Short mmCIF file of C-alpha atoms and ligand atoms in Angstrom, two decimals:
data_model
loop_
_atom_site.label_atom_id
_atom_site.label_comp_id
_atom_site.label_asym_id
_atom_site.label_seq_id
_atom_site.Cartn_x
_atom_site.Cartn_y
_atom_site.Cartn_z
CA MET G 1 5.78 9.93 -34.79
CA PRO G 2 2.02 9.74 -33.62
CA ALA G 3 -0.13 11.65 -33.81
CA THR G 4 0.08 15.29 -31.30
CA ASP G 5 -2.23 17.40 -29.42
CA GLY G 6 0.70 19.58 -28.90
CA THR G 7 4.15 18.99 -27.86
CA PRO G 8 5.43 20.14 -24.65
CA GLU G 9 8.50 22.11 -23.75
CA ASP G 10 9.37 19.01 -22.80
CA ALA G 11 8.97 16.57 -24.30
CA PRO G 12 11.48 14.35 -26.06
CA ARG G 13 13.33 14.48 -29.00
CA PRO G 14 11.64 12.46 -31.34
CA ALA G 15 13.67 9.60 -31.83
CA GLY G 16 15.81 10.14 -35.56
CA GLY G 17 14.51 10.05 -39.30
CA ALA G 18 15.22 6.83 -39.09
CA ARG G 19 12.54 5.99 -36.90
CA THR G 20 9.32 7.83 -39.02
CA GLY G 21 6.40 6.98 -37.91
CA ASP G 22 8.10 4.45 -35.23
CA ARG G 23 5.78 3.65 -32.28
CA PRO G 24 7.60 6.12 -28.83
CA ARG G 25 9.64 3.92 -27.04
CA ALA G 26 9.83 3.86 -22.73
CA VAL G 27 11.74 1.62 -20.19
CA VAL G 28 9.97 1.31 -17.19
CA VAL G 29 11.85 0.35 -14.49
CA GLY G 30 11.38 -1.47 -11.22
CA GLY G 31 7.83 -4.18 -11.62
CA GLY G 32 5.72 -3.34 -8.03
CA LEU G 33 2.55 -1.94 -8.49
CA ALA G 34 4.00 1.43 -9.45
CA GLY G 35 6.17 0.36 -12.96
CA ILE G 36 3.34 -2.41 -13.82
CA THR G 37 0.37 0.57 -14.14
CA THR G 38 3.43 2.32 -15.35
CA ALA G 39 3.35 -0.14 -18.51
CA LEU G 40 0.00 -0.38 -19.00
CA ARG G 41 -0.93 2.92 -18.95
CA LEU G 42 1.94 3.85 -21.52
CA ALA G 43 1.43 0.08 -23.67
CA GLU G 44 -2.66 0.89 -24.06
CA ALA G 45 -1.23 4.49 -25.51
CA GLY G 46 0.30 2.86 -28.01
CA VAL G 47 4.17 3.04 -26.38
CA ALA G 48 6.36 0.42 -26.87
CA VAL G 49 7.82 -0.82 -23.07
CA THR G 50 10.47 -2.46 -21.97
CA LEU G 51 9.60 -3.15 -18.25
CA LEU G 52 12.52 -3.69 -16.07
CA GLU G 53 12.13 -6.32 -12.71
CA GLY G 54 14.67 -6.86 -10.40
CA ARG G 55 13.68 -9.94 -8.57
CA PRO G 56 11.90 -13.13 -10.55
CA ARG G 57 8.64 -11.98 -10.44
CA LEU G 58 6.69 -8.54 -11.55
CA GLY G 59 4.36 -7.21 -7.67
CA GLY G 60 6.79 -5.31 -5.75
CA LEU G 61 6.52 -5.18 -2.07
CA ALA G 62 3.48 -7.43 -2.44
CA PHE G 63 3.91 -10.51 -3.28
CA SER G 64 3.73 -14.72 -2.71
CA PHE G 65 6.32 -17.27 -1.81
CA ARG G 66 5.98 -20.52 -1.26
CA ARG G 67 6.48 -22.45 1.96
CA GLY G 68 6.11 -25.78 1.30
CA ASP G 69 2.40 -26.02 0.22
CA LEU G 70 1.27 -23.28 1.41
CA ALA G 71 1.27 -20.20 -0.69
CA VAL G 72 2.02 -17.56 1.28
CA ASP G 73 2.21 -13.69 0.92
CA ASN G 74 4.85 -11.27 2.16
CA GLY G 75 2.62 -9.99 4.19
CA GLN G 76 -1.54 -9.78 4.71
CA HIS G 77 -2.42 -6.20 2.34
CA VAL G 78 -6.00 -5.04 2.13
CA TYR G 79 -7.51 -2.23 0.78
CA LEU G 80 -10.50 0.24 1.17
CA ARG G 81 -13.60 1.28 -1.52
CA CYS G 82 -12.07 4.40 -1.63
CA CYS G 83 -8.98 3.33 -3.28
CA THR G 84 -10.25 4.09 -6.68
CA ALA G 85 -6.59 3.40 -8.66
CA TYR G 86 -5.91 -0.07 -6.75
CA ARG G 87 -9.57 -0.77 -7.94
CA TRP G 88 -8.80 0.45 -11.04
CA PHE G 89 -6.04 -2.06 -10.63
CA LEU G 90 -8.41 -4.67 -10.00
CA ASP G 91 -10.49 -4.60 -12.68
CA ARG G 92 -8.13 -3.99 -15.35
CA VAL G 93 -5.96 -7.13 -14.39
CA ASP G 94 -9.65 -9.09 -14.56
CA GLY G 95 -8.30 -9.58 -10.36
CA ALA G 96 -11.68 -8.04 -8.85
CA ARG G 97 -13.55 -11.00 -8.50
CA LEU G 98 -10.69 -12.61 -6.54
CA ALA G 99 -9.84 -9.55 -3.91
CA PRO G 100 -13.68 -8.26 -2.83
CA LEU G 101 -14.78 -5.79 -0.40
CA GLN G 102 -16.82 -6.22 2.43
CA ASP G 103 -20.57 -4.96 2.17
CA ARG G 104 -20.25 -3.12 5.00
CA LEU G 105 -17.58 -1.86 7.13
CA ASP G 106 -17.05 -4.69 9.80
CA VAL G 107 -14.81 -4.59 11.82
CA PRO G 108 -14.37 -7.22 15.45
CA VAL G 109 -12.39 -5.28 17.69
CA LEU G 110 -11.54 -8.06 20.68
CA ASP G 111 -10.12 -6.32 24.04
CA VAL G 112 -8.26 -8.53 26.63
CA GLY G 113 -6.90 -5.50 28.85
CA HIS G 114 -9.87 -4.92 30.44
CA PRO G 115 -10.15 -5.84 34.09
CA ARG G 116 -13.49 -7.46 34.02
CA GLY G 117 -12.07 -9.16 31.28
CA PRO G 118 -11.98 -9.65 27.80
CA ARG G 119 -14.92 -6.96 25.60
CA LEU G 120 -15.54 -7.53 21.90
CA GLY G 121 -16.53 -3.99 20.43
CA ARG G 122 -17.11 -4.00 16.31
CA ILE G 123 -16.83 -0.68 13.89
CA ARG G 124 -18.74 -0.72 12.12
CA ARG G 125 -21.45 1.23 8.78
CA ASP G 126 -25.00 1.60 9.01
CA PRO G 127 -26.24 2.64 5.53
CA LEU G 128 -26.79 6.52 6.57
CA PRO G 129 -24.87 9.26 4.96
CA VAL G 130 -21.76 10.59 6.66
CA PRO G 131 -20.86 11.19 9.68
CA LEU G 132 -24.34 9.74 10.86
CA HIS G 133 -23.38 5.95 9.32
CA LEU G 134 -20.79 5.23 12.02
CA ALA G 135 -22.79 7.05 14.62
CA ARG G 136 -24.30 4.27 15.63
CA SER G 137 -21.13 2.18 15.95
CA LEU G 138 -19.34 4.81 17.73
CA ALA G 139 -22.63 5.98 20.36
CA ALA G 140 -21.95 1.91 20.88
CA TYR G 141 -18.56 1.30 21.30
CA PRO G 142 -17.49 -0.59 24.43
CA HIS G 143 -13.70 -0.11 24.62
CA LEU G 144 -14.75 3.86 25.47
CA SER G 145 -16.42 5.89 27.78
CA LEU G 146 -19.18 8.08 26.45
CA ALA G 147 -17.45 11.10 27.52
CA GLU G 148 -14.51 9.66 25.24
CA ARG G 149 -16.90 8.86 23.05
CA LEU G 150 -18.28 12.54 22.29
CA SER G 151 -14.65 13.29 22.23
CA VAL G 152 -14.05 11.38 19.24
CA GLY G 153 -16.65 12.96 17.90
CA ARG G 154 -16.00 16.79 17.96
CA ALA G 155 -12.35 15.91 16.83
CA ALA G 156 -13.22 13.83 14.25
CA LEU G 157 -15.63 16.87 12.76
CA ALA G 158 -12.47 19.35 13.10
CA LEU G 159 -11.24 16.69 11.32
CA LYS G 160 -13.35 16.75 8.64
CA LYS G 161 -13.18 20.44 7.85
CA LEU G 162 -9.14 20.08 7.60
CA ASP G 163 -7.22 20.30 3.80
CA PRO G 164 -4.98 17.08 3.96
CA ALA G 165 -2.95 18.92 1.40
CA ASP G 166 -2.45 22.11 3.17
CA PRO G 167 1.74 22.21 4.34
CA ALA G 168 0.85 23.53 7.21
CA LEU G 169 -0.28 19.99 8.51
CA ASP G 170 2.43 18.31 6.75
CA GLY G 171 4.84 19.75 9.27
CA VAL G 172 2.70 18.93 12.80
CA ASP G 173 2.12 14.87 14.04
CA PHE G 174 -0.81 13.57 14.37
CA ALA G 175 -0.17 12.95 18.86
CA THR G 176 -0.44 17.05 18.95
CA TRP G 177 -3.22 17.42 16.70
CA LEU G 178 -5.19 14.82 17.81
CA GLY G 179 -4.15 16.11 22.13
CA ARG G 180 -5.11 19.64 21.05
CA HIS G 181 -8.25 17.85 20.52
CA GLY G 182 -8.96 16.42 23.51
CA GLN G 183 -8.33 13.17 22.39
CA SER G 184 -7.52 10.55 25.24
CA ARG G 185 -4.43 8.25 25.77
CA ARG G 186 -7.05 5.69 25.57
CA THR G 187 -9.62 6.77 22.10
CA VAL G 188 -5.27 7.03 20.63
CA GLU G 189 -4.91 3.76 21.46
CA ALA G 190 -8.69 2.48 20.98
CA LEU G 191 -9.48 4.32 17.62
CA TRP G 192 -7.11 6.28 16.66
CA ASP G 193 -4.08 4.00 16.80
CA LEU G 194 -6.24 1.26 15.76
CA VAL G 195 -6.99 2.45 12.31
CA GLY G 196 -3.72 4.97 11.89
CA VAL G 197 -0.60 2.39 12.59
CA PRO G 198 -1.62 -0.19 10.12
CA THR G 199 -3.22 3.03 7.86
CA LEU G 200 0.10 5.23 7.69
CA ASN G 201 2.97 2.04 9.23
CA ALA G 202 3.41 4.75 12.59
CA ALA G 203 1.76 5.29 15.37
CA ALA G 204 0.53 8.80 15.66
CA PRO G 205 3.35 10.88 16.83
CA ASP G 206 5.27 9.49 14.22
CA ALA G 207 2.67 10.32 11.39
CA SER G 208 2.56 13.55 9.94
CA MET G 209 -0.95 15.29 10.74
CA GLY G 210 -1.51 15.60 6.36
CA LEU G 211 -0.93 11.78 6.13
CA ALA G 212 -3.46 10.96 9.76
CA ALA G 213 -6.17 13.73 7.91
CA MET G 214 -5.96 11.87 3.78
CA VAL G 215 -6.69 8.39 5.73
CA PHE G 216 -9.61 9.46 7.94
CA ARG G 217 -11.00 12.03 5.62
CA THR G 218 -11.68 9.86 3.43
CA GLY G 219 -11.72 6.51 4.75
CA LEU G 220 -14.13 7.35 7.07
CA LEU G 221 -15.57 10.74 6.26
CA SER G 222 -16.14 11.05 2.27
CA ASP G 223 -18.50 8.23 1.45
CA PRO G 224 -20.31 6.24 3.70
CA GLY G 225 -19.13 3.55 1.98
CA ALA G 226 -15.42 4.73 2.07
CA ALA G 227 -13.80 2.71 4.43
CA ASP G 228 -14.91 -0.64 3.06
CA ILE G 229 -12.81 -3.57 3.52
CA GLY G 230 -11.45 -5.49 0.85
CA TRP G 231 -8.35 -8.45 0.19
CA ALA G 232 -6.81 -10.92 -1.69
CA HIS G 233 -8.57 -14.45 -1.69
CA VAL G 234 -6.46 -15.67 -3.72
CA PRO G 235 -2.56 -15.41 -2.92
CA LEU G 236 -0.98 -11.66 -3.92
CA GLY G 237 1.47 -13.19 -6.13
CA HIS G 238 -2.05 -14.46 -8.12
CA LEU G 239 -3.35 -10.30 -8.59
CA HIS G 240 -0.24 -9.12 -8.91
CA ASP G 241 2.28 -10.95 -11.04
CA THR G 242 0.13 -13.92 -12.96
CA LEU G 243 -2.03 -11.50 -13.83
CA ALA G 244 -1.30 -8.71 -13.92
CA GLY G 245 2.30 -10.61 -16.62
CA LYS G 246 -0.93 -12.01 -18.90
CA VAL G 247 -2.44 -8.02 -19.20
CA LEU G 248 0.83 -7.47 -20.10
CA ASP G 249 2.10 -9.58 -21.95
CA GLY G 250 -1.47 -9.37 -23.58
CA LEU G 251 -0.28 -5.14 -24.61
CA GLY G 252 2.92 -6.54 -25.81
CA VAL G 253 5.25 -4.84 -22.95
CA ARG G 254 8.60 -6.96 -23.24
CA THR G 255 8.89 -7.86 -19.84
CA LEU G 256 12.34 -8.73 -18.92
CA LEU G 257 11.98 -10.14 -15.54
CA ARG G 258 14.90 -10.99 -13.06
CA THR G 259 16.92 -7.83 -14.94
CA LYS G 260 18.54 -4.99 -12.84
CA ALA G 261 18.72 -1.69 -14.34
CA GLU G 262 22.81 -0.56 -13.71
CA ARG G 263 22.46 2.90 -15.22
CA ILE G 264 20.52 5.05 -16.95
CA SER G 265 22.47 7.45 -19.54
CA ARG G 266 20.32 10.69 -22.03
CA THR G 267 21.99 10.57 -25.22
CA GLU G 268 23.35 13.07 -27.01
CA ASP G 269 19.82 13.45 -29.26
CA GLY G 270 18.43 13.74 -26.19
CA ARG G 271 17.39 9.64 -25.69
CA TRP G 272 17.77 7.67 -22.94
CA THR G 273 19.70 4.13 -22.61
CA VAL G 274 19.09 1.77 -19.78
CA ASP G 275 22.13 -0.22 -18.80
CA VAL G 276 20.95 -4.21 -17.91
CA PRO G 277 24.18 -6.61 -17.84
CA GLY G 278 24.24 -7.64 -21.87
CA GLU G 279 22.38 -4.92 -23.14
CA ARG G 280 21.67 -1.46 -23.73
CA VAL G 281 18.13 -0.62 -24.49
CA GLU G 282 17.38 2.67 -26.07
CA ALA G 283 14.79 4.32 -25.26
CA ASP G 284 12.61 8.11 -25.69
CA ALA G 285 11.52 7.97 -22.09
CA VAL G 286 12.20 6.48 -18.70
CA VAL G 287 10.22 6.23 -15.97
CA LEU G 288 11.61 5.27 -12.48
CA ALA G 289 9.74 2.54 -10.43
CA VAL G 290 11.73 1.19 -7.94
CA PRO G 291 11.96 2.50 -4.46
CA GLN G 292 13.50 5.79 -3.38
CA ALA G 293 16.79 4.81 -2.08
CA GLU G 294 17.06 2.53 -5.43
CA ALA G 295 16.61 6.01 -7.22
CA HIS G 296 18.08 7.88 -5.94
CA GLY G 297 20.82 5.81 -6.97
CA LEU G 298 19.85 5.73 -10.63
CA LEU G 299 19.48 9.16 -11.55
CA PRO G 300 21.88 10.99 -13.34
CA GLU G 301 22.90 13.82 -12.16
CA GLY G 302 21.24 17.84 -12.23
CA ALA G 303 17.75 15.94 -12.56
CA LEU G 304 16.48 17.01 -9.41
CA ASP G 305 16.99 19.79 -7.50
CA ASP G 306 18.23 17.98 -4.80
CA ALA G 307 18.06 14.66 -4.98
CA ASP G 308 20.32 14.06 -2.27
CA ARG G 309 16.46 15.10 -0.53
CA LEU G 310 14.93 11.30 -1.92
CA LEU G 311 17.41 9.68 1.36
CA ASP G 312 16.03 11.46 4.12
CA ILE G 313 13.28 10.11 3.44
CA ALA G 314 13.02 7.32 6.01
CA THR G 315 11.28 3.59 5.18
CA ALA G 316 9.10 1.61 8.49
CA PRO G 317 9.24 -2.02 9.00
CA ILE G 318 6.29 -4.32 8.74
CA LEU G 319 6.67 -8.50 10.56
CA GLY G 320 4.11 -10.53 9.19
CA LEU G 321 4.04 -13.18 12.29
CA HIS G 322 2.60 -16.37 10.58
CA VAL G 323 0.38 -19.92 12.26
CA VAL G 324 -0.59 -22.88 10.85
CA TYR G 325 -3.21 -24.46 13.86
CA ASP G 326 -4.18 -28.06 14.05
CA ARG G 327 -7.79 -27.46 14.19
CA LYS G 328 -10.08 -23.74 13.42
CA VAL G 329 -8.76 -21.65 15.87
CA LEU G 330 -11.02 -17.80 14.10
CA LYS G 331 -14.46 -18.09 13.26
CA GLN G 332 -14.57 -14.65 11.87
CA PRO G 333 -12.47 -13.68 8.53
CA PHE G 334 -9.97 -11.13 10.08
CA PHE G 335 -10.42 -8.81 14.23
CA THR G 336 -8.15 -6.00 15.37
CA ALA G 337 -7.18 -6.60 19.16
CA LEU G 338 -6.58 -4.02 21.99
CA GLY G 339 -4.39 -4.90 25.78
CA SER G 340 -2.15 -7.30 23.68
CA PRO G 341 0.87 -6.96 21.34
CA VAL G 342 -0.70 -8.46 18.52
CA GLN G 343 -2.92 -5.45 16.09
CA TRP G 344 -4.14 -7.07 13.17
CA VAL G 345 -5.12 -11.57 12.35
CA PHE G 346 -6.65 -12.60 9.45
CA ASP G 347 -7.76 -16.01 8.49
CA ARG G 348 -5.34 -17.02 5.14
CA THR G 349 -6.78 -20.46 5.33
CA ASP G 350 -8.86 -20.37 2.15
CA SER G 351 -6.77 -18.53 0.01
CA SER G 352 -3.22 -20.26 0.78
CA GLY G 353 -4.17 -23.31 -0.24
CA LEU G 354 -3.82 -25.44 2.73
CA THR G 355 -5.03 -28.53 3.04
CA GLY G 356 -5.86 -31.86 5.78
CA GLY G 357 -7.52 -29.31 7.74
CA GLY G 358 -6.04 -26.95 10.32
CA GLN G 359 -6.43 -23.49 9.99
CA TYR G 360 -3.76 -20.64 8.75
CA LEU G 361 -3.43 -17.12 10.70
CA ALA G 362 -1.32 -13.89 9.34
CA ILE G 363 -1.11 -11.80 12.00
CA SER G 364 0.37 -8.08 10.45
CA GLN G 365 2.15 -6.50 13.45
CA SER G 366 2.71 -2.49 12.07
CA ALA G 367 5.44 -0.05 12.92
CA ALA G 368 6.99 -2.91 14.56
CA HIS G 369 10.53 -1.25 14.72
CA ASP G 370 10.62 -3.29 18.46
CA ASP G 371 10.17 -6.28 16.84
CA ILE G 372 11.24 -6.51 13.46
CA ASP G 373 14.91 -8.13 14.23
CA VAL G 374 13.73 -10.50 17.12
CA PRO G 375 14.63 -13.98 16.24
CA VAL G 376 11.56 -16.66 15.78
CA ALA G 377 12.35 -18.30 18.04
CA ALA G 378 11.39 -15.14 20.95
CA LEU G 379 8.45 -14.35 18.94
CA ARG G 380 7.09 -17.73 18.66
CA ALA G 381 7.44 -17.41 22.73
CA ARG G 382 6.16 -14.29 23.28
CA TYR G 383 3.06 -14.29 20.56
CA LEU G 384 2.18 -18.41 20.97
CA PRO G 385 0.67 -17.03 24.22
CA GLU G 386 -0.65 -13.91 23.19
CA LEU G 387 -3.19 -16.10 20.14
CA GLU G 388 -4.81 -17.89 23.02
CA ARG G 389 -5.03 -14.91 25.69
CA LEU G 390 -7.44 -13.73 21.94
CA LEU G 391 -8.80 -16.98 21.09
CA PRO G 392 -9.65 -19.74 23.90
CA ALA G 393 -9.90 -22.30 21.24
CA ALA G 394 -6.35 -21.97 20.48
CA ARG G 395 -5.72 -23.23 23.47
CA GLY G 396 -5.74 -26.50 23.51
CA ALA G 397 -4.60 -26.55 20.03
CA GLY G 398 -1.59 -27.55 18.24
CA VAL G 399 0.81 -26.02 16.38
CA ARG G 400 1.97 -26.60 12.69
CA ASP G 401 3.85 -24.21 11.93
CA PHE G 402 5.35 -20.78 12.76
CA PHE G 403 7.17 -18.50 10.89
CA VAL G 404 7.98 -14.78 9.99
CA THR G 405 8.25 -12.84 7.25
CA ARG G 406 10.04 -9.12 7.27
CA GLU G 407 9.67 -5.76 4.96
CA ARG G 408 12.54 -3.63 6.70
CA THR G 409 11.21 -1.37 4.37
CA ALA G 410 7.84 -1.55 3.94
CA THR G 411 7.16 1.59 3.48
CA PHE G 412 7.93 5.45 3.70
CA ALA G 413 7.97 6.17 7.10
CA PRO G 414 5.02 8.79 7.41
CA THR G 415 7.11 11.32 9.63
CA PRO G 416 5.57 15.16 9.27
CA GLY G 417 7.51 16.60 7.45
CA VAL G 418 7.63 14.56 4.93
CA GLY G 419 5.19 15.94 2.82
CA ARG G 420 8.04 18.32 1.49
CA LEU G 421 10.78 15.82 0.27
CA ARG G 422 8.02 13.19 -1.86
CA PRO G 423 8.69 14.35 -5.42
CA ALA G 424 6.05 14.63 -8.61
CA ALA G 425 6.38 12.50 -11.67
CA ARG G 426 8.42 14.38 -13.75
CA THR G 427 12.04 15.46 -13.05
CA ARG G 428 14.25 18.26 -14.14
CA ALA G 429 15.64 15.72 -17.45
CA PRO G 430 12.79 15.63 -19.87
CA GLY G 431 12.20 12.58 -21.10
CA LEU G 432 12.52 11.01 -17.47
CA TYR G 433 9.97 10.41 -14.42
CA LEU G 434 9.28 9.08 -11.24
CA ALA G 435 6.63 6.79 -9.78
CA GLY G 436 6.11 4.73 -6.90
CA ALA G 437 3.92 4.80 -3.53
CA TRP G 438 6.66 7.19 -2.14
CA THR G 439 6.37 9.69 -4.45
CA ALA G 440 4.34 12.85 -4.12
CA THR G 441 0.69 11.35 -4.23
CA GLY G 442 -1.09 12.61 -1.13
CA TRP G 443 -1.55 9.13 -0.14
CA PRO G 444 0.42 7.26 2.39
CA ALA G 445 2.52 4.38 1.04
CA THR G 446 -0.48 1.66 0.29
CA MET G 447 -0.84 0.26 -3.03
CA GLU G 448 -3.17 2.69 -4.60
CA SER G 449 -0.53 5.28 -3.68
CA ALA G 450 1.64 3.15 -5.77
CA VAL G 451 -1.19 3.25 -8.59
CA ARG G 452 -2.19 6.80 -9.03
CA SER G 453 1.79 7.02 -8.72
CA GLY G 454 1.81 5.18 -11.99
CA PHE G 455 -0.96 6.91 -13.24
CA SER G 456 1.02 10.42 -13.09
CA ALA G 457 3.91 8.76 -14.53
CA ALA G 458 2.27 7.67 -17.45
CA GLY G 459 0.99 10.86 -18.18
CA ALA G 460 3.70 13.06 -17.91
CA ALA G 461 5.03 10.41 -20.14
CA LEU G 462 2.26 10.48 -22.99
CA SER G 463 2.26 14.16 -22.40
CA ALA G 464 5.38 14.79 -23.35
CA PHE G 465 4.86 12.16 -26.27
CA GLY G 466 1.79 14.37 -27.58
CA ARG G 467 -0.37 11.22 -26.90
CA ARG G 468 -3.75 11.51 -26.05
CA HIS G 469 -5.38 9.95 -23.25
CA ASP G 470 -7.58 10.26 -20.13
CA HIS G 471 -6.81 10.03 -16.31
CA PRO G 472 -8.85 6.28 -15.72
CA LEU G 473 -10.28 7.01 -12.64
CA GLN G 474 -12.38 10.02 -15.22
CA GLU G 475 -12.83 6.91 -17.76
CA ALA G 476 -14.07 4.61 -14.37
CA ALA G 477 -15.93 8.46 -13.81
C1 LIG O 501 4.04 -6.39 4.95
C2 LIG O 501 4.10 -5.17 3.74
C3 LIG O 501 2.31 -5.01 4.06
C4 LIG O 501 1.72 -4.11 3.68
N1 LIG O 501 0.34 -3.75 3.72
C5 LIG O 501 -0.20 -3.04 2.41
C6 LIG O 501 -2.02 -2.70 2.76
O1 LIG O 501 -2.52 -4.00 3.78
N2 LIG O 501 -2.52 -1.94 2.21
C7 LIG O 501 -1.54 -1.20 0.84
O2 LIG O 501 -2.08 -0.65 0.44
N3 LIG O 501 -0.38 -1.44 0.56
C8 LIG O 501 0.18 -2.37 2.09
N4 LIG O 501 1.65 -1.59 2.37
C9 LIG O 501 2.31 -1.20 1.00
C10 LIG O 501 2.40 -1.69 -0.79
O3 LIG O 501 2.27 -2.51 -0.49
C11 LIG O 501 3.35 -0.67 -1.03
O4 LIG O 501 2.93 0.65 -1.05
C12 LIG O 501 3.17 -0.80 -2.92
O5 LIG O 501 3.46 -1.99 -2.48
C13 LIG O 501 4.30 -0.17 -3.55
O6 LIG O 501 4.57 -0.77 -4.39
P1 LIG O 501 5.35 0.06 -5.76
O7 LIG O 501 5.32 -0.79 -6.84
O8 LIG O 501 6.03 1.68 -4.95
O9 LIG O 501 7.05 -0.05 -5.23
P2 LIG O 501 7.83 -1.71 -4.75
O10 LIG O 501 6.77 -2.57 -4.83
O11 LIG O 501 9.06 -1.39 -4.40
O12 LIG O 501 8.68 -1.93 -6.25
C14 LIG O 501 9.90 -1.52 -7.25
C15 LIG O 501 10.07 -2.90 -7.72
O13 LIG O 501 11.39 -2.35 -8.18
C16 LIG O 501 12.05 -3.24 -8.23
N5 LIG O 501 13.58 -2.72 -8.70
C17 LIG O 501 14.59 -1.74 -7.69
N6 LIG O 501 15.69 -1.26 -7.95
C18 LIG O 501 15.37 -2.00 -9.45
C19 LIG O 501 16.14 -1.99 -10.68
N7 LIG O 501 17.63 -1.70 -10.39
N8 LIG O 501 15.92 -2.61 -11.90
C20 LIG O 501 14.98 -3.38 -11.55
N9 LIG O 501 13.99 -3.55 -11.04
C21 LIG O 501 14.30 -2.99 -9.80
C22 LIG O 501 12.20 -3.98 -7.01
O14 LIG O 501 12.78 -4.73 -7.32
C23 LIG O 501 10.67 -4.08 -6.51
O15 LIG O 501 10.41 -5.18 -7.67
C24 LIG O 501 2.40 -3.57 2.66
C25 LIG O 501 3.81 -3.10 2.16
C26 LIG O 501 4.00 -4.99 2.47
C27 LIG O 501 5.75 -4.80 2.90
#
């Protein structure tokens, strides 16, 4: 048995006399960021880990594929400086330099809905303490009137006083809270939703105030640099599949791709078996790091008090529109739009490996319930003219390629009340744990939430094994 520092009540039973001296064994089901993190943490602590992933690659919802010569991400992913867990992940897979952060938050906001013509504003920060770091930017923000800007400042100060973990906030929707704090439709559109829709994947009326408070307090009101934006300058698959796979291999994790867990059972001696096609894998602990519906399908009877509640955690879509122009039409690395259905536009030319001139833009449309099933031709007819409205240089440019990526279950829907549905890492079944961005991390469905959930699940399993472990973020501190 491994060296122990006390055996908690829910410790999985020892693996039997024949295995005295053996390392404990764990199966992690799901090779998204949550599962990869769990596997990494367990293997680092000396656990023998088998990682099962149904698809032919690691990375889950944050992956890349090839379209001819182009390396395409299934959707633009960004993170913030305050995403300490995801930054730990990037460091751990030696990928931080490939997904750098801005030196200082700077978001161009282009309004094409103004009667006197397009206007460019910016949300950026100064090297000043919170909340002064954003004061100058807000004071100069051209998309709101002076009265609106003052009202935003007052609401931000009220928001700073909230505790995102307060269960009462989870039941309130963000729009109602904003309305109570004097926010006009315009301030919601031009500021709160501009940030909230891409981070929460919901507009203010559909978002839990608890999650909104988490995003805005942590991102904008905790540390001056918290909202500096980072994104991969390489295909996501290089970070989440290639580099992560290399580290897992180095730690001796047995990674089985194209291998779906079909059934999880508890044995009479208190251990676990996981059935995959053609094999029964034995383990002392199992971590389910799959989406909530799949977790519901795999959980053994009685593992959660009310497992059916997992099915009440709804999902929300993200639509990606991808355009390859025959010339450069955008000078900035990214911008966001007002007065247009276009949300956020990113230049992916270099990261995609596009050659022969031209520019590849990826447009990210969050909470895209209305567009997610619209045929490509109709999306093309709608969005190309919009891009021409936003980018004068696109007007005479040729479109070499236009395609879409549809992620219908991109995130869990952050609806009011979702907080009480999200389960913790520990289940009622000793040795069985849950991970995934949708579990109770306090964060919206993000890469940060996924990695944090992996920390929690691995930590719970290691405690039960009696293995010493530190929390990675404390190690980094
Ligand atoms: C288009 C898009 C844009 C996004 N943008 C951002 C962003 O900008 N910033 C951000 O932080 N987050 C963003 N997200 C969210 C982020 O990608 C997810 O929150 C995160 O990747 C979820 O990781 P996960 O490990 O929890 O789950 P998943 O990635 O869903 O991983 C679960 C894995 O389990 C596997 N699996 C399922 N069932 C089985 C089974 N029976 N056996 C074996 N394997 C199984 C699946 O194949 C999958 O690989 C975006 C998501 C999408 C789709």
